[in-house]
PDB file of C-alpha atoms in Angstrom:
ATOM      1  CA  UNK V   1      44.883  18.404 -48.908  1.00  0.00           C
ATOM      2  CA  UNK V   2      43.115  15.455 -48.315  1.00  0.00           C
ATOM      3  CA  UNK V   3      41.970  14.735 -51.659  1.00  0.00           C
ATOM      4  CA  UNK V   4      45.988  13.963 -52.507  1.00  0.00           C
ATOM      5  CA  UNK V   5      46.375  10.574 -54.084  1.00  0.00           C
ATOM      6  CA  UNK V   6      49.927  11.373 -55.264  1.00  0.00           C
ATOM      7  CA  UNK V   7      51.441  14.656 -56.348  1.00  0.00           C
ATOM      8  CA  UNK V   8      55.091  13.661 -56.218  1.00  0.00           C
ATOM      9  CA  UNK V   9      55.229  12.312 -59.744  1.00  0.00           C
ATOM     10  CA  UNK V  10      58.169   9.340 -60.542  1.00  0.00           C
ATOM     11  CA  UNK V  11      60.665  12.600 -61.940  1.00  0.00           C
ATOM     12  CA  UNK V  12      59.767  15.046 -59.210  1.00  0.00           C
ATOM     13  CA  UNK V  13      61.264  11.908 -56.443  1.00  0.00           C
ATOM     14  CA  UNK V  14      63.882  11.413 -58.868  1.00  0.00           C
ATOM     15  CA  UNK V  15      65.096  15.105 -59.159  1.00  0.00           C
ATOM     16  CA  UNK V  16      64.858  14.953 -55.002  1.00  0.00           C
ATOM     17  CA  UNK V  17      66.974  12.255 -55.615  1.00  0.00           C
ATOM     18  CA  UNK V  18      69.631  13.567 -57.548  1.00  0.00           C
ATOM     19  CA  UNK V  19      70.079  16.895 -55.701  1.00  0.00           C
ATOM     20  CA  UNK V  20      69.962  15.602 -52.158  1.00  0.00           C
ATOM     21  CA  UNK V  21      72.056  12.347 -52.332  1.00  0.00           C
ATOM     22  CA  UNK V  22      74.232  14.181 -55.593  1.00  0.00           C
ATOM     23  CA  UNK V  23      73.966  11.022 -57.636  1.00  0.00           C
ATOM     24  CA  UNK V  24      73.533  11.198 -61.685  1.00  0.00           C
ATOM     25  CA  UNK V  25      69.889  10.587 -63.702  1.00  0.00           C
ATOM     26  CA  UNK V  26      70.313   6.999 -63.735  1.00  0.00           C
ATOM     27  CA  UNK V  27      70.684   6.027 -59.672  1.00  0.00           C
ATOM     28  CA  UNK V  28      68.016   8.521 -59.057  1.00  0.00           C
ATOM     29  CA  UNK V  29      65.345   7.416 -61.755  1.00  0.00           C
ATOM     30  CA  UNK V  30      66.802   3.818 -60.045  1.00  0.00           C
ATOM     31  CA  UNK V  31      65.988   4.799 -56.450  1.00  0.00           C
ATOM     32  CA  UNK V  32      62.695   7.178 -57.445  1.00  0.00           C
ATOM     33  CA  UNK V  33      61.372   3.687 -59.128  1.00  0.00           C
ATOM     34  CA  UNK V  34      61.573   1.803 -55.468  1.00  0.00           C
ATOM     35  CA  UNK V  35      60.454   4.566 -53.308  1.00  0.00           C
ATOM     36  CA  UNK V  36      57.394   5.148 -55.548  1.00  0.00           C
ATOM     37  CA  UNK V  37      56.974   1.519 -55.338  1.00  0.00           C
ATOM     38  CA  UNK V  38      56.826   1.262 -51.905  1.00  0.00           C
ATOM     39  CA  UNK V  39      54.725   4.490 -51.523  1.00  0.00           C
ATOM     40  CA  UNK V  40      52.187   2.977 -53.947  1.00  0.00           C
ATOM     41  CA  UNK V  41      52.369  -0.739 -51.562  1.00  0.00           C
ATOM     42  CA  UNK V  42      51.390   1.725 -48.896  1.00  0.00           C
ATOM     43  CA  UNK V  43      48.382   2.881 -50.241  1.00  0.00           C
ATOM     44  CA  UNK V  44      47.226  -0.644 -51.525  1.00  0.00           C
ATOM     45  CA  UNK V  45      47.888  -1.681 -47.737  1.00  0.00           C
ATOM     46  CA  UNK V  46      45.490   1.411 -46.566  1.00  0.00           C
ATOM     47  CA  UNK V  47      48.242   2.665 -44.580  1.00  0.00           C
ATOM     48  CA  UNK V  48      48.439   5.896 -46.629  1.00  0.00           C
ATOM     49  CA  UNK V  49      46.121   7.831 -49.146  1.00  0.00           C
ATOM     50  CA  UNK V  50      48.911   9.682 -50.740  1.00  0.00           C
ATOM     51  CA  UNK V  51      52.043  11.538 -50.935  1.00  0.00           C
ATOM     52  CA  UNK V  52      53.311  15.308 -51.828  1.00  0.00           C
ATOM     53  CA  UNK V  53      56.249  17.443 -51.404  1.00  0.00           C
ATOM     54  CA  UNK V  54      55.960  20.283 -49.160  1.00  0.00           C
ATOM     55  CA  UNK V  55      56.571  23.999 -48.987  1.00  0.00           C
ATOM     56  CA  UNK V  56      60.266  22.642 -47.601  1.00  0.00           C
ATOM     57  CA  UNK V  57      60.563  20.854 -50.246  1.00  0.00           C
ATOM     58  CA  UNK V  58      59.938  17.466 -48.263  1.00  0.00           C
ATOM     59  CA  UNK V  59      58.293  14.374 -49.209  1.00  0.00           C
ATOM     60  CA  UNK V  60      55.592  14.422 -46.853  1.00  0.00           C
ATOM     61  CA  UNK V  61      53.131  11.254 -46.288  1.00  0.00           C
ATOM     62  CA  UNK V  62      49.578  11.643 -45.833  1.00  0.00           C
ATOM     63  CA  UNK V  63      48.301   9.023 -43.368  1.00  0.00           C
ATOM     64  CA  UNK V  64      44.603   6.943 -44.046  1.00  0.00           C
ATOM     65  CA  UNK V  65      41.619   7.711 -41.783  1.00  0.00           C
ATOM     66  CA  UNK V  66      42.146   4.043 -40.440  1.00  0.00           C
ATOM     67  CA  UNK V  67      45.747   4.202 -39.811  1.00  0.00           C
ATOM     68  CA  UNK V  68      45.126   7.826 -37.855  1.00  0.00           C
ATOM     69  CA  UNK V  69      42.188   5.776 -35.602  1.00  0.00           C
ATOM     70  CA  UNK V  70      44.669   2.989 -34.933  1.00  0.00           C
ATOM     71  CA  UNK V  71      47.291   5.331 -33.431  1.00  0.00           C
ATOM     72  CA  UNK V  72      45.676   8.290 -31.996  1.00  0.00           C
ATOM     73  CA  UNK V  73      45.165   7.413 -28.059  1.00  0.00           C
ATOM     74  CA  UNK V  74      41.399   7.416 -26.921  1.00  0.00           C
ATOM     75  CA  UNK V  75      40.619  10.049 -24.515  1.00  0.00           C
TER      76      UNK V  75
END
């Protein structure tokens, strides 16, 4: 799963959207737009290398090499 750059597309986010927070086409696309902005920011930044939806149906994060270095306690 590493290789994930993004596999939550713009109108996978958007259906997410609609059925969890029950608002019509329009809010979600709305709301899909500035999550995948700010998931696409992240990546830029190197804080993540991509994003996917899980078995649970959860939009999961998938955290850089560098990021995972700067938080994982040395031993």
């Amino acid at each position: 799963m590493a290789d994930v750059s993004q596999s939550a597309s713009l109108s996978s986010i958007a259906a997410y959207l609609k059925l969890t927070h029950n608002c019509d086409e329009q809010a979600a696309l709305k709301e899909a737009k500035e999550v995948m902005h700010n998931l696409v920011t992240m990546r830029q930044k190197g804080f993540i290398t991509g994003w996917y939806f899980d078995e649970h149906g959860h939009l999961e994060l998938l955290p850089s090499d560098s990021l995972i270095k700067h938080i994982t306690p040395e031993k």
